[in-house]
CSV table of C-alpha atoms and ligand atoms in Angstrom, one decimal:
chain,number,residue,atom,x,y,z
A,1,MET,CA,24.8,7.9,-23.4
A,2,GLY,CA,22.8,9.3,-20.8
A,3,LYS,CA,24.1,10.2,-17.4
A,4,VAL,CA,25.3,7.4,-15.1
A,5,PHE,CA,23.7,6.3,-12.0
A,6,ASP,CA,24.0,3.4,-9.5
A,7,VAL,CA,20.3,2.8,-9.4
A,8,ALA,CA,17.6,3.9,-11.8
A,9,ILE,CA,13.7,3.0,-10.3
A,10,VAL,CA,11.0,2.8,-12.6
A,11,GLY,CA,8.1,4.5,-10.9
A,12,GLY,CA,7.5,7.3,-8.7
A,13,GLY,CA,4.6,5.7,-6.5
A,14,VAL,CA,5.0,5.2,-2.9
A,15,ILE,CA,7.2,1.9,-3.4
A,16,GLY,CA,9.8,3.2,-6.0
A,17,SER,CA,9.8,6.5,-3.7
A,18,SER,CA,10.5,4.7,-0.5
A,19,ILE,CA,12.9,2.4,-1.9
A,20,ALA,CA,14.7,5.4,-3.6
A,21,TYR,CA,14.8,7.3,-0.4
A,22,GLN,CA,16.7,4.3,1.6
A,23,LEU,CA,19.1,3.8,-1.3
A,24,ALA,CA,20.0,7.5,-1.5
A,25,LYS,CA,20.0,7.7,2.1
A,26,SER,CA,22.7,5.0,1.8
A,27,GLY,CA,24.9,7.0,-0.5
A,28,LYS,CA,23.5,5.5,-3.8
A,29,LYS,CA,23.4,7.7,-7.0
A,30,VAL,CA,19.6,7.3,-7.9
A,31,VAL,CA,17.3,8.4,-10.4
A,32,ILE,CA,13.4,8.0,-10.1
A,33,LEU,CA,11.8,7.6,-13.7
A,34,GLU,CA,8.1,8.5,-13.5
A,35,LYS,CA,5.9,8.1,-16.8
A,36,SER,CA,3.5,10.8,-15.4
A,37,SER,CA,3.8,12.7,-12.0
A,38,LEU,CA,5.1,11.6,-8.7
A,39,ALA,CA,2.2,9.4,-6.8
A,40,CYS,CA,-0.3,10.0,-9.4
A,41,GLN,CA,-1.6,6.4,-9.5
A,42,ALA,CA,-2.8,3.9,-6.7
A,43,SER,CA,-0.6,6.0,-4.0
A,44,SER,CA,-2.8,8.9,-4.1
A,45,ALA,CA,-5.9,6.8,-4.4
A,46,ALA,CA,-5.3,4.9,-1.1
A,47,ALA,CA,-7.3,5.5,2.1
A,48,GLY,CA,-4.1,5.2,4.0
A,49,MET,CA,-4.9,2.4,6.3
A,50,LEU,CA,-2.1,0.3,8.1
A,51,ALA,CA,-4.3,-2.5,8.8
A,52,ALA,CA,-2.3,-5.2,8.7
A,53,GLN,CA,-4.2,-7.5,11.1
A,54,ALA,CA,-7.8,-6.5,9.7
A,55,GLU,CA,-6.8,-7.4,6.1
A,56,ILE,CA,-4.3,-10.4,6.7
A,57,GLU,CA,-6.0,-13.3,8.5
A,58,GLN,CA,-3.0,-15.7,8.9
A,59,ASP,CA,0.4,-16.0,10.0
A,60,GLY,CA,3.2,-16.1,7.5
A,61,PRO,CA,5.9,-13.8,6.0
A,62,PHE,CA,3.6,-11.7,4.5
A,63,PHE,CA,1.8,-10.8,7.4
A,64,GLN,CA,5.2,-10.5,9.5
A,65,LEU,CA,6.2,-8.0,6.8
A,66,ALA,CA,3.0,-6.1,7.5
A,67,LEU,CA,3.6,-6.1,11.2
A,68,LYS,CA,6.9,-5.2,10.9
A,69,SER,CA,6.3,-2.2,8.6
A,70,GLN,CA,3.3,-1.1,10.4
A,71,SER,CA,5.3,-0.6,13.8
A,72,MET,CA,8.1,1.6,11.4
A,73,PHE,CA,5.5,4.3,10.9
A,74,PRO,CA,6.2,6.3,14.3
A,75,LEU,CA,9.9,6.7,13.2
A,76,ILE,CA,9.0,7.2,9.7
A,77,ALA,CA,6.6,10.1,10.2
A,78,SER,CA,9.5,11.8,12.2
A,79,GLU,CA,12.2,11.1,9.7
A,80,LEU,CA,10.1,12.2,6.8
A,81,LEU,CA,9.2,15.5,8.7
A,82,GLU,CA,12.6,16.3,9.5
A,83,TYR,CA,14.2,15.8,6.3
A,84,THR,CA,11.1,17.0,4.3
A,85,GLY,CA,9.1,19.5,6.3
A,86,ILE,CA,6.2,17.2,5.4
A,87,ASP,CA,3.7,15.7,7.8
A,88,ILE,CA,2.4,12.7,6.9
A,89,GLU,CA,-0.8,13.0,9.0
A,90,PHE,CA,0.1,9.7,11.0
A,91,VAL,CA,-3.2,9.3,13.2
A,92,ASN,CA,-2.7,6.4,15.7
A,93,LYS,CA,-6.5,6.2,17.2
A,94,GLY,CA,-7.1,2.5,16.5
A,95,MET,CA,-9.6,0.4,14.3
A,96,LEU,CA,-12.6,-1.5,14.7
A,97,LYS,CA,-13.2,-4.3,12.5
A,98,ILE,CA,-17.1,-5.1,12.7
A,99,ALA,CA,-19.3,-7.9,12.7
A,100,GLU,CA,-22.8,-7.1,10.9
A,101,THR,CA,-23.9,-10.4,11.8
A,102,GLU,CA,-23.7,-13.4,14.2
A,103,GLU,CA,-21.9,-15.5,12.1
A,104,MET,CA,-19.4,-12.9,11.5
A,105,ALA,CA,-19.2,-12.1,15.0
A,106,ALA,CA,-18.3,-16.1,15.8
A,107,ALA,CA,-15.4,-15.8,12.9
A,108,LEU,CA,-14.1,-12.3,14.3
A,109,LYS,CA,-14.0,-13.5,17.4
A,110,LYS,CA,-11.4,-16.5,16.3
A,111,GLN,CA,-9.3,-13.7,14.9
A,112,VAL,CA,-9.3,-11.8,18.1
A,113,ALA,CA,-7.7,-15.1,19.8
A,114,PHE,CA,-5.2,-15.2,16.7
A,115,GLN,CA,-4.4,-11.6,16.5
A,116,ARG,CA,-4.0,-11.5,20.5
A,117,SER,CA,-0.7,-13.7,20.1
A,118,TRP,CA,0.9,-10.7,18.6
A,119,ASP,CA,-0.9,-7.7,20.4
A,120,SER,CA,-2.2,-8.5,23.7
A,121,SER,CA,-4.0,-5.2,23.6
A,122,ILE,CA,-6.5,-6.4,20.8
A,123,GLN,CA,-10.2,-7.4,22.0
A,124,TRP,CA,-13.5,-8.3,21.5
A,125,LEU,CA,-16.0,-5.5,22.0
A,126,ASP,CA,-19.8,-6.3,22.3
A,127,SER,CA,-22.6,-4.2,20.9
A,128,LYS,CA,-22.9,-2.2,24.2
A,129,GLU,CA,-19.2,-1.6,24.4
A,130,LEU,CA,-19.0,-0.5,20.8
A,131,GLN,CA,-22.1,2.1,21.0
A,132,HIS,CA,-19.9,3.6,24.0
A,133,MET,CA,-17.0,4.1,22.0
A,134,GLU,CA,-18.8,5.1,18.7
A,135,SER,CA,-22.2,6.2,19.3
A,136,ASN,CA,-23.0,6.7,15.4
A,137,LEU,CA,-22.3,3.1,14.4
A,138,ALA,CA,-25.6,1.3,13.6
A,139,PRO,CA,-26.9,-0.1,16.6
A,140,THR,CA,-27.5,-3.4,14.6
A,141,ILE,CA,-23.7,-4.0,14.8
A,142,VAL,CA,-23.3,-7.1,16.6
A,143,GLY,CA,-19.8,-6.6,17.8
A,144,ALA,CA,-16.0,-5.8,16.7
A,145,MET,CA,-12.5,-6.6,17.0
A,146,TYR,CA,-10.7,-3.4,18.5
A,147,LEU,CA,-7.1,-3.1,17.4
A,148,PRO,CA,-6.2,-0.1,19.7
A,149,ASN,CA,-2.6,0.4,17.8
A,150,ASP,CA,-3.8,0.5,14.5
A,151,GLY,CA,-3.3,4.1,12.5
A,152,HIS,CA,-3.4,5.5,9.3
A,153,VAL,CA,-1.6,8.2,7.1
A,154,GLN,CA,-2.5,10.8,4.3
A,155,PRO,CA,-0.9,8.4,1.1
A,156,ALA,CA,-0.2,11.1,-1.5
A,157,LYS,CA,1.7,13.0,1.1
A,158,LEU,CA,3.8,9.8,2.4
A,159,SER,CA,4.6,9.1,-1.3
A,160,LEU,CA,5.6,12.9,-1.9
A,161,ALA,CA,7.8,12.9,1.3
A,162,PHE,CA,9.4,9.7,0.2
A,163,ALA,CA,10.6,11.0,-3.1
A,164,LYS,CA,11.5,14.6,-1.4
A,165,ALA,CA,13.7,12.8,1.5
A,166,ALA,CA,15.2,10.8,-1.6
A,167,ALA,CA,16.0,14.2,-3.1
A,168,HIS,CA,17.3,15.6,-0.1
A,169,PHE,CA,19.9,12.8,0.1
A,170,GLY,CA,20.6,13.2,-3.8
A,171,ALA,CA,18.2,11.5,-5.8
A,172,GLU,CA,17.3,12.9,-9.3
A,173,ILE,CA,13.6,12.7,-10.0
A,174,ARG,CA,12.6,12.8,-13.7
A,175,GLU,CA,8.6,13.1,-14.1
A,176,ASN,CA,6.9,12.5,-17.9
A,177,THR,CA,9.7,10.0,-18.5
A,178,GLU,CA,8.4,6.6,-19.2
A,179,VAL,CA,10.7,3.8,-19.3
A,180,VAL,CA,10.1,1.6,-22.6
A,181,SER,CA,12.9,-0.9,-22.4
A,182,PHE,CA,15.9,-2.1,-20.9
A,183,VAL,CA,19.5,-1.8,-21.7
A,184,TYR,CA,21.5,-5.5,-21.6
A,185,GLU,CA,25.0,-5.8,-21.4
A,186,ASN,CA,26.9,-8.9,-20.9
A,187,GLY,CA,24.5,-10.8,-19.5
A,188,ARG,CA,23.5,-8.1,-17.0
A,189,ILE,CA,20.9,-5.2,-17.3
A,190,ALA,CA,22.8,-2.2,-17.6
A,191,GLY,CA,20.3,0.4,-17.6
A,192,VAL,CA,16.9,1.6,-19.1
A,193,LYS,CA,15.4,3.1,-22.4
A,194,THR,CA,13.0,6.0,-22.4
A,195,SER,CA,11.5,7.2,-25.7
A,196,GLU,CA,14.4,10.0,-25.4
A,197,GLU,CA,17.5,8.3,-24.3
A,198,GLU,CA,19.4,5.2,-22.8
A,199,ILE,CA,20.1,5.9,-19.0
A,200,HIS,CA,22.9,3.7,-17.7
A,201,CYS,CA,23.2,2.4,-14.2
A,202,GLU,CA,24.5,-0.3,-12.4
A,203,GLN,CA,21.1,-1.9,-11.2
A,204,VAL,CA,17.6,-1.0,-12.0
A,205,VAL,CA,14.4,-1.4,-9.8
A,206,VAL,CA,11.0,-2.2,-11.5
A,207,ALA,CA,8.2,-0.4,-9.0
A,208,SER,CA,5.8,0.4,-11.6
A,209,GLY,CA,2.7,-0.9,-9.6
A,210,ALA,CA,-0.2,-2.6,-11.9
A,211,TRP,CA,2.0,-1.7,-14.9
A,212,ALA,CA,4.9,-3.8,-13.7
A,213,ALA,CA,4.4,-7.0,-15.6
A,214,LYS,CA,3.9,-5.4,-19.1
A,215,ILE,CA,7.6,-4.1,-19.1
A,216,LEU,CA,8.9,-7.1,-17.5
A,217,ARG,CA,7.9,-9.6,-20.5
A,218,GLU,CA,10.6,-8.5,-22.7
A,219,THR,CA,13.2,-10.2,-20.0
A,220,GLY,CA,11.1,-13.4,-20.5
A,221,MET,CA,9.7,-12.9,-17.2
A,222,ASP,CA,5.8,-13.4,-17.1
A,223,LEU,CA,4.6,-12.4,-13.7
A,224,THR,CA,1.1,-12.7,-12.7
A,225,ILE,CA,0.4,-8.9,-11.7
A,226,TYR,CA,-2.7,-7.6,-12.8
A,227,PRO,CA,-5.1,-4.5,-12.2
A,228,VAL,CA,-7.8,-4.1,-9.4
A,229,LYS,CA,-9.9,-0.8,-9.7
A,230,GLY,CA,-11.3,0.7,-6.4
A,231,GLU,CA,-13.3,3.5,-6.2
A,232,CYS,CA,-13.8,5.8,-3.1
A,233,PHE,CA,-15.6,8.7,-1.7
A,234,SER,CA,-15.7,11.3,1.3
A,235,VAL,CA,-17.7,13.4,3.1
A,236,LYS,CA,-16.8,16.2,5.7
A,237,PRO,CA,-19.6,16.0,8.3
A,238,GLU,CA,-19.9,19.2,10.6
A,239,LYS,CA,-18.9,17.4,13.6
A,240,PRO,CA,-16.9,14.1,13.9
A,241,LEU,CA,-19.0,11.3,13.1
A,242,ILE,CA,-16.2,8.7,14.2
A,243,ASN,CA,-13.1,8.5,16.1
A,244,THR,CA,-11.5,5.4,14.9
A,245,THR,CA,-11.1,3.9,11.4
A,246,ILE,CA,-14.1,1.6,10.9
A,247,PHE,CA,-13.3,-1.6,8.6
A,248,SER,CA,-16.4,-3.7,7.9
A,249,ASP,CA,-14.9,-5.8,5.1
A,250,LYS,CA,-13.0,-5.5,2.3
A,251,ARG,CA,-15.4,-3.6,0.1
A,252,CYS,CA,-16.8,-1.3,3.0
A,253,TYR,CA,-14.3,1.0,5.5
A,254,PHE,CA,-14.7,4.4,7.2
A,255,VAL,CA,-11.1,6.2,8.0
A,256,PRO,CA,-11.7,9.6,9.7
A,257,LYS,CA,-9.0,11.9,8.2
A,258,ARG,CA,-7.0,14.6,10.5
A,259,ASN,CA,-8.8,17.5,8.1
A,260,GLY,CA,-12.2,16.3,9.2
A,261,GLU,CA,-12.7,14.2,5.9
A,262,VAL,CA,-14.2,10.7,6.1
A,263,TYR,CA,-12.7,8.3,3.5
A,264,ILE,CA,-15.1,5.9,2.5
A,265,GLY,CA,-13.9,2.9,0.5
A,266,ALA,CA,-13.5,0.8,-1.9
A,267,THR,CA,-15.0,-1.1,-4.6
A,268,VAL,CA,-13.0,-4.0,-6.0
A,269,VAL,CA,-13.4,-4.2,-9.8
A,270,GLU,CA,-10.7,-6.9,-11.5
A,271,ASN,CA,-8.8,-6.3,-14.8
A,272,THR,CA,-9.3,-2.9,-15.7
A,273,PHE,CA,-6.9,-0.2,-16.0
A,274,GLU,CA,-9.7,2.1,-16.6
A,275,ASN,CA,-9.4,4.5,-13.9
A,276,ASN,CA,-12.6,5.7,-14.0
A,277,VAL,CA,-15.6,6.4,-10.9
A,278,THR,CA,-19.1,5.0,-11.9
A,279,ALA,CA,-22.3,5.9,-10.3
A,280,GLY,CA,-23.0,2.2,-9.7
A,281,GLY,CA,-19.9,1.6,-7.7
A,282,ILE,CA,-20.4,5.0,-5.7
A,283,ALA,CA,-24.2,3.9,-5.3
A,284,THR,CA,-23.1,0.5,-3.7
A,285,LEU,CA,-20.8,2.0,-1.6
A,286,ILE,CA,-23.3,4.7,-0.1
A,287,GLU,CA,-25.7,2.0,0.5
A,288,ARG,CA,-23.2,0.0,2.3
A,289,ALA,CA,-21.9,2.8,4.2
A,290,MET,CA,-25.3,4.2,5.3
A,291,LYS,CA,-26.2,0.9,7.0
A,292,ILE,CA,-23.2,1.1,9.1
A,293,VAL,CA,-22.9,4.5,10.1
A,294,PRO,CA,-26.5,5.9,9.2
A,295,GLN,CA,-25.5,9.6,9.9
A,296,ILE,CA,-23.3,9.4,6.9
A,297,THR,CA,-27.0,10.5,5.4
A,298,ASN,CA,-26.6,14.0,6.5
A,299,ALA,CA,-22.7,14.7,6.0
A,300,LYS,CA,-21.6,17.2,3.6
A,301,TRP,CA,-20.7,15.5,0.2
A,302,GLU,CA,-16.6,16.0,-0.5
A,303,ARG,CA,-15.3,14.3,-3.6
A,304,VAL,CA,-15.1,10.8,-5.4
A,305,TRP,CA,-11.8,9.1,-6.7
A,306,SER,CA,-10.3,5.9,-7.8
A,307,GLY,CA,-7.1,4.1,-8.2
A,308,ILE,CA,-5.7,1.0,-9.6
A,309,ARG,CA,-4.4,-1.9,-7.1
A,310,PRO,CA,-1.6,-4.2,-8.2
A,311,GLN,CA,-2.7,-7.5,-7.3
A,312,THR,CA,-0.6,-10.9,-7.8
A,313,GLY,CA,-1.2,-14.4,-8.8
A,314,ASP,CA,-1.1,-15.5,-5.0
A,315,GLY,CA,-1.8,-12.3,-3.2
A,316,ILE,CA,1.5,-11.2,-2.0
A,317,PRO,CA,4.1,-8.8,-3.5
A,318,TYR,CA,7.1,-9.7,-5.7
A,319,ILE,CA,10.4,-8.2,-4.1
A,320,GLY,CA,13.7,-9.9,-5.5
A,321,GLU,CA,16.0,-10.0,-8.5
A,322,HIS,CA,15.3,-11.4,-11.7
A,323,PRO,CA,16.4,-15.1,-12.1
A,324,VAL,CA,18.4,-14.5,-15.1
A,325,TRP,CA,19.2,-10.8,-15.7
A,326,SER,CA,21.5,-10.0,-12.8
A,327,GLY,CA,21.1,-5.9,-11.9
A,328,LEU,CA,17.4,-6.2,-12.5
A,329,PHE,CA,15.2,-5.9,-9.6
A,330,VAL,CA,11.2,-5.9,-9.0
A,331,ALA,CA,8.9,-4.6,-6.3
A,332,ALA,CA,5.8,-4.8,-7.3
A,333,GLY,CA,2.3,-6.1,-6.5
A,334,HIS,CA,1.6,-4.7,-3.1
A,335,PHE,CA,-2.2,-4.8,-4.0
A,336,ARG,CA,-4.2,-3.7,-1.0
A,337,ASN,CA,-1.3,-2.7,1.1
A,338,GLY,CA,1.4,-0.8,-0.4
A,339,ILE,CA,1.0,2.1,1.8
A,340,LEU,CA,1.3,-0.4,5.2
A,341,LEU,CA,4.1,-2.2,3.4
A,342,SER,CA,6.0,0.9,2.1
A,343,PRO,CA,8.5,1.2,4.8
A,344,LEU,CA,10.0,-2.0,5.0
A,345,THR,CA,9.5,-2.5,1.2
A,346,GLY,CA,12.1,0.5,1.3
A,347,ILE,CA,14.6,-1.2,3.7
A,348,VAL,CA,14.5,-4.7,2.3
A,349,VAL,CA,14.8,-3.7,-1.5
A,350,ALA,CA,18.1,-1.1,-0.6
A,351,GLN,CA,19.6,-3.8,1.4
A,352,LEU,CA,18.9,-6.5,-1.2
A,353,LEU,CA,20.8,-4.4,-3.9
A,354,ASN,CA,23.6,-3.5,-1.2
A,355,GLY,CA,24.0,-7.0,-0.6
A,356,SER,CA,23.2,-6.7,2.9
A,357,LEU,CA,19.9,-8.2,3.4
A,358,GLN,CA,20.4,-11.1,6.1
A,359,ASP,CA,16.6,-12.3,6.5
A,360,ASN,CA,16.6,-14.9,3.9
A,361,GLN,CA,13.0,-15.6,4.3
A,362,PHE,CA,12.1,-12.3,2.6
A,363,LEU,CA,14.2,-13.5,-0.5
A,364,THR,CA,12.5,-16.9,-0.8
A,365,ALA,CA,8.9,-15.8,0.3
A,366,PHE,CA,8.4,-13.0,-2.0
A,367,ARG,CA,11.1,-13.9,-4.8
A,368,LEU,CA,9.9,-13.5,-8.6
A,369,ASP,CA,10.2,-17.3,-9.4
A,370,ARG,CA,8.1,-18.8,-6.5
A,371,LYS,CA,5.7,-21.4,-7.1
A,372,ARG,CA,2.5,-19.9,-7.6
A,373,GLU,CA,0.3,-22.2,-5.7
A,374,MET,CA,2.2,-21.3,-2.4
A,375,VAL,CA,-0.2,-19.8,0.4
A,376,TYR,CA,0.8,-17.3,2.6
B,401,FAD,P1,1.4,3.0,-7.8
B,401,FAD,O1,1.1,4.1,-6.8
B,401,FAD,O2,0.5,2.8,-8.9
B,401,FAD,O3,2.8,3.6,-8.7
B,401,FAD,C1,3.5,3.2,-9.9
B,401,FAD,C2,3.8,4.3,-10.6
B,401,FAD,O4,4.8,3.7,-11.9
B,401,FAD,C3,2.8,5.4,-11.3
B,401,FAD,O5,3.0,6.6,-10.8
B,401,FAD,C4,2.7,4.8,-12.9
B,401,FAD,O6,2.8,6.2,-13.7
B,401,FAD,C5,4.6,4.3,-12.9
B,401,FAD,N1,4.9,4.1,-14.1
B,401,FAD,C6,4.1,2.4,-14.8
B,401,FAD,N2,4.9,2.3,-15.9
B,401,FAD,C7,5.9,3.2,-15.8
B,401,FAD,C8,6.8,3.4,-16.6
B,401,FAD,N3,6.8,2.4,-17.7
B,401,FAD,N4,7.6,4.1,-16.7
B,401,FAD,C9,7.7,5.2,-15.7
B,401,FAD,N5,6.9,4.9,-14.5
B,401,FAD,C10,5.7,4.2,-14.9
B,401,FAD,N6,-3.0,0.1,0.8
B,401,FAD,C11,-2.7,0.3,2.2
B,401,FAD,O7,-1.7,-0.1,2.6
B,401,FAD,N7,-3.7,0.9,2.8
B,401,FAD,C12,-5.1,1.5,2.2
B,401,FAD,O8,-5.7,1.9,2.9
B,401,FAD,C13,-5.1,1.4,0.6
B,401,FAD,N8,-6.3,1.7,0.2
B,401,FAD,C14,-6.4,1.5,-1.0
B,401,FAD,C15,-7.6,2.0,-1.8
B,401,FAD,C16,-7.7,2.3,-2.9
B,401,FAD,C17,-8.9,2.6,-3.8
B,401,FAD,C18,-6.7,1.6,-3.7
B,401,FAD,C19,-6.9,1.9,-5.2
B,401,FAD,C20,-5.4,1.0,-3.4
B,401,FAD,C21,-5.3,1.1,-1.8
B,401,FAD,N9,-4.3,0.5,-1.3
B,401,FAD,C22,-3.9,0.5,0.2
B,401,FAD,C23,-3.0,-0.1,-2.1
B,401,FAD,C24,-2.1,1.1,-2.3
B,401,FAD,O9,-2.5,2.3,-2.9
B,401,FAD,C25,-1.1,0.5,-3.5
B,401,FAD,O10,-0.6,-1.0,-3.0
B,401,FAD,C26,0.1,1.1,-3.6
B,401,FAD,O11,-0.1,2.4,-3.7
B,401,FAD,C27,0.9,0.6,-4.6
B,401,FAD,O12,2.1,1.6,-4.9
B,401,FAD,P2,3.1,1.5,-6.1
B,401,FAD,O13,4.2,2.2,-6.0
B,401,FAD,O14,3.6,0.0,-6.6
B,401,FAD,O15,2.1,1.8,-7.3
B,402,LIG,N1,-6.5,-1.5,1.5
B,402,LIG,C1,-8.0,-0.7,1.3
B,402,LIG,C2,-8.3,-1.1,-0.2
B,402,LIG,O1,-7.2,-1.5,-1.0
B,402,LIG,O2,-9.4,-1.0,-0.5
């Protein structure tokens, strides 16, 4: 029999690592089991935007989760720096969600009205005001929703900092360790099986992103979690081209990082685990990007990369306990927003496991056996 832990976490991405941090901090003996290396998948491919208002356009538990999680970043950044020495490069210079046509402008103005009920600093900027703020934006851009309180982080650093902070509080991290099955005992989950050994524990959390559905199938749970590839590229202009994040739509955004790199993402390729960058994908992105910030053409090329987003049937994550096997929990399917949602997911899951979760809303909205037709 392997070593006994309180909790085994399957997956060392930003979600597994955030959960491990909160649990270890609360005194649990935790082990993170990662098939390959920490943050090797979506969590290092992300652009790192904390785009609650730009990406989620209607109210509900998912939006509220996103807003609350977004508000935690200043505190999380300083906590992680204190415990690990890692600076997650939290930048809080705002975001412009732009309209390229009058039709898009009309829709965005409605969004401004809706979003102002949460944050009165959000406003509509017309083309002239926009040029004043970001002179390298194409003059054809009609206007933008300005979100002064939006920010971004360096996603791989965030993910690694969560894991290192978990280790600071005693968590064990095992890389190159694939979980292949579970240990069942008296109607509950009593551990996991890797190809090498059985690891016994009180509770298991499956946080393996786009790969979560596969391992859960043997438990009788058929969750709709599927892969959606995203490809990105970055440039490093000699002088900064933009100051704020520029978000055109879900297939084209610009994130100016602290090191001078501008991340430009991202394609949306459904149902593939093939994590490769294609010439066609990058060509489409460049074409879109040049229409929005034409000066991109002259910027020094930096790199390309891709990652696999974990999407769900109804677009919101699964966070909850298995309806049949007690002791087995899932936190997966954070799709386009796992970086943004990671601080609060860690806290909610730790409370769920500790039996101290007060807010029933989370249990209901994100539960594993929710009806798929529900819209959030
Ligand atoms: P992952 O990071 O994929 O981690 C899962 C881990 O589980 C992996 O390391 C994997 O190796 C491991 N694993 C799998 N199976 C097993 C097993 N059987 N045993 C052990 N380990 C296993 N989100 C934002 O909030 N803002 C953004 O700007 C943003 N931009 C994005 C841009 C792109 C191009 C992409 C691809 C994603 C973006 N996202 C963004 C989404 C975000 O990256 C994901 O939602 C988040 O990283 C998911 O984290 P995770 O820990 O669930 O999954
Ligand atoms: N949230 C940005 C992306 O998933 O591409």
